[in-house]
Amino acid sequence: MTQTGQELWRRVPALGVDAGLVALSLLDAWINLYGEASPLMWTCAAVGSAGLFLRRHVPMVAFLLTLPMLVFMDVAVAPVVALYTVAAHTRNRPLLAGCALLNAAASTLVWPLSDAFSGEERTWTLIQFVYTLAMAFAPVLFGQLVQARQDVARQLVEVEEAREHESALYAQTVLARERAQLAREMHDVVSHQVSLIAVQAGALQVAAQDPRTRDGARAIRTLSVNTLDELRLMVTLLRASGGRATELTPQPTLADLQQLIGNSGIETTLTGELPPGISTTAQRTVYRTVQEALTNVRKHAPGARAEVRLWHDAQHFGVTVTNTAPTRPSVALPSAHHGLIGLRERAELLDGTLTAEPTPQGGFTVQLQAPARPA
């Protein structure tokens, strides 16, 4: 099917498709029953055909409603559509094999049932059963193929998202390395020079005889000490910040945590709270921990649910992010674990620790713990 044909097919409403299949099934039954139909046969044909309206919601019910049709008539549309729908909606292989066997058994039986097992018809009944069973597996295999194609398409999307995420992580790592180098240079060069100025100003303040000179030296020394404090803060921020270009804008805090969870695309619950008045650096560290943990859930545990729990006691505060086991197969992707390394460095800036380990239930948990201190 061409791309234009696929676009046109997607525009057809689902109810219209089902109505067309029901009409086609009734036509198939009418061709097989014309001239020799009883009310019971027509009832089975009507119920089996109308059951196709249920195939998107309860495919097993739609399939079971088509079985009486096969006993009375040699129809193909309704049973094939129902079998395909069941195969496209389930991964239970024994169930699919049982459905194919039921389809073949109903197709092989003739009315009255005693005629199917008479001495002359027994061999022919067995041959017809094997042939019909082979035909029944065709829609089953096709439904499984469509399901596998959907899985592959979903995995390709996840791979593309993972590649973009890896590229962003690499860029973040490069920029963080540059900022760390800048922080070292500021610390080694600028702070050294400012310290010398403060020392010289202190010496001048002690040795000077003129009061105006002593006041000037005192002012220089005070400004130098304040500059050193500001420089230490800037160095700490440079080492703690991430690697995105938006890091130069105001950094996220706990007020942005709910929005982060809402935009994560993961079924996540947020519980607990942190102590009031924690520092901006601590708030940013908690935010980045939750962000990286949810990113890893989306990357490595497709379909999993997550819980973000904020907590604190008399000595510590922190956040714990736990996810359940994945419900869909994940794609093996290369990873240098830069995210967790960065989180551990952020935790160390708070004199805290970060742990990341699997849970016994098949999920994963990430916990940040830091000592409580005044803002």
PDB file of C-alpha atoms in Angstrom, residues 251-261 270 274 278 280 283-284 286-287 310:
ATOM      1  CA  GLN A 251      17.453  27.022  37.450  1.00  0.00           C
ATOM      2  CA  PRO A 252      14.462  24.820  38.325  1.00  0.00           C
ATOM      3  CA  THR A 253      13.408  24.392  41.938  1.00  0.00           C
ATOM      4  CA  LEU A 254      10.874  22.316  43.843  1.00  0.00           C
ATOM      5  CA  ALA A 255       8.099  24.528  42.473  1.00  0.00           C
ATOM      6  CA  ASP A 256       8.802  23.056  39.015  1.00  0.00           C
ATOM      7  CA  LEU A 257       8.728  19.424  40.182  1.00  0.00           C
ATOM      8  CA  GLN A 258       5.009  18.879  39.514  1.00  0.00           C
ATOM      9  CA  GLN A 259       5.361  20.190  35.955  1.00  0.00           C
ATOM     10  CA  LEU A 260       8.354  17.902  35.375  1.00  0.00           C
ATOM     11  CA  ILE A 261       6.321  14.866  36.471  1.00  0.00           C
ATOM     12  CA  LEU A 270       4.285  12.364  43.962  1.00  0.00           C
ATOM     13  CA  LEU A 274      10.886  18.338  52.062  1.00  0.00           C
ATOM     14  CA  ILE A 278      16.274  24.198  52.110  1.00  0.00           C
ATOM     15  CA  THR A 280      18.371  26.569  46.205  1.00  0.00           C
ATOM     16  CA  GLN A 283      16.231  22.072  45.532  1.00  0.00           C
ATOM     17  CA  ARG A 284      17.985  21.948  42.171  1.00  0.00           C
ATOM     18  CA  VAL A 286      16.412  17.077  44.080  1.00  0.00           C
ATOM     19  CA  TYR A 287      14.872  18.287  40.811  1.00  0.00           C
ATOM     20  CA  LEU A 310      10.014  13.327  49.156  1.00  0.00           C
TER      21      LEU A 310
END
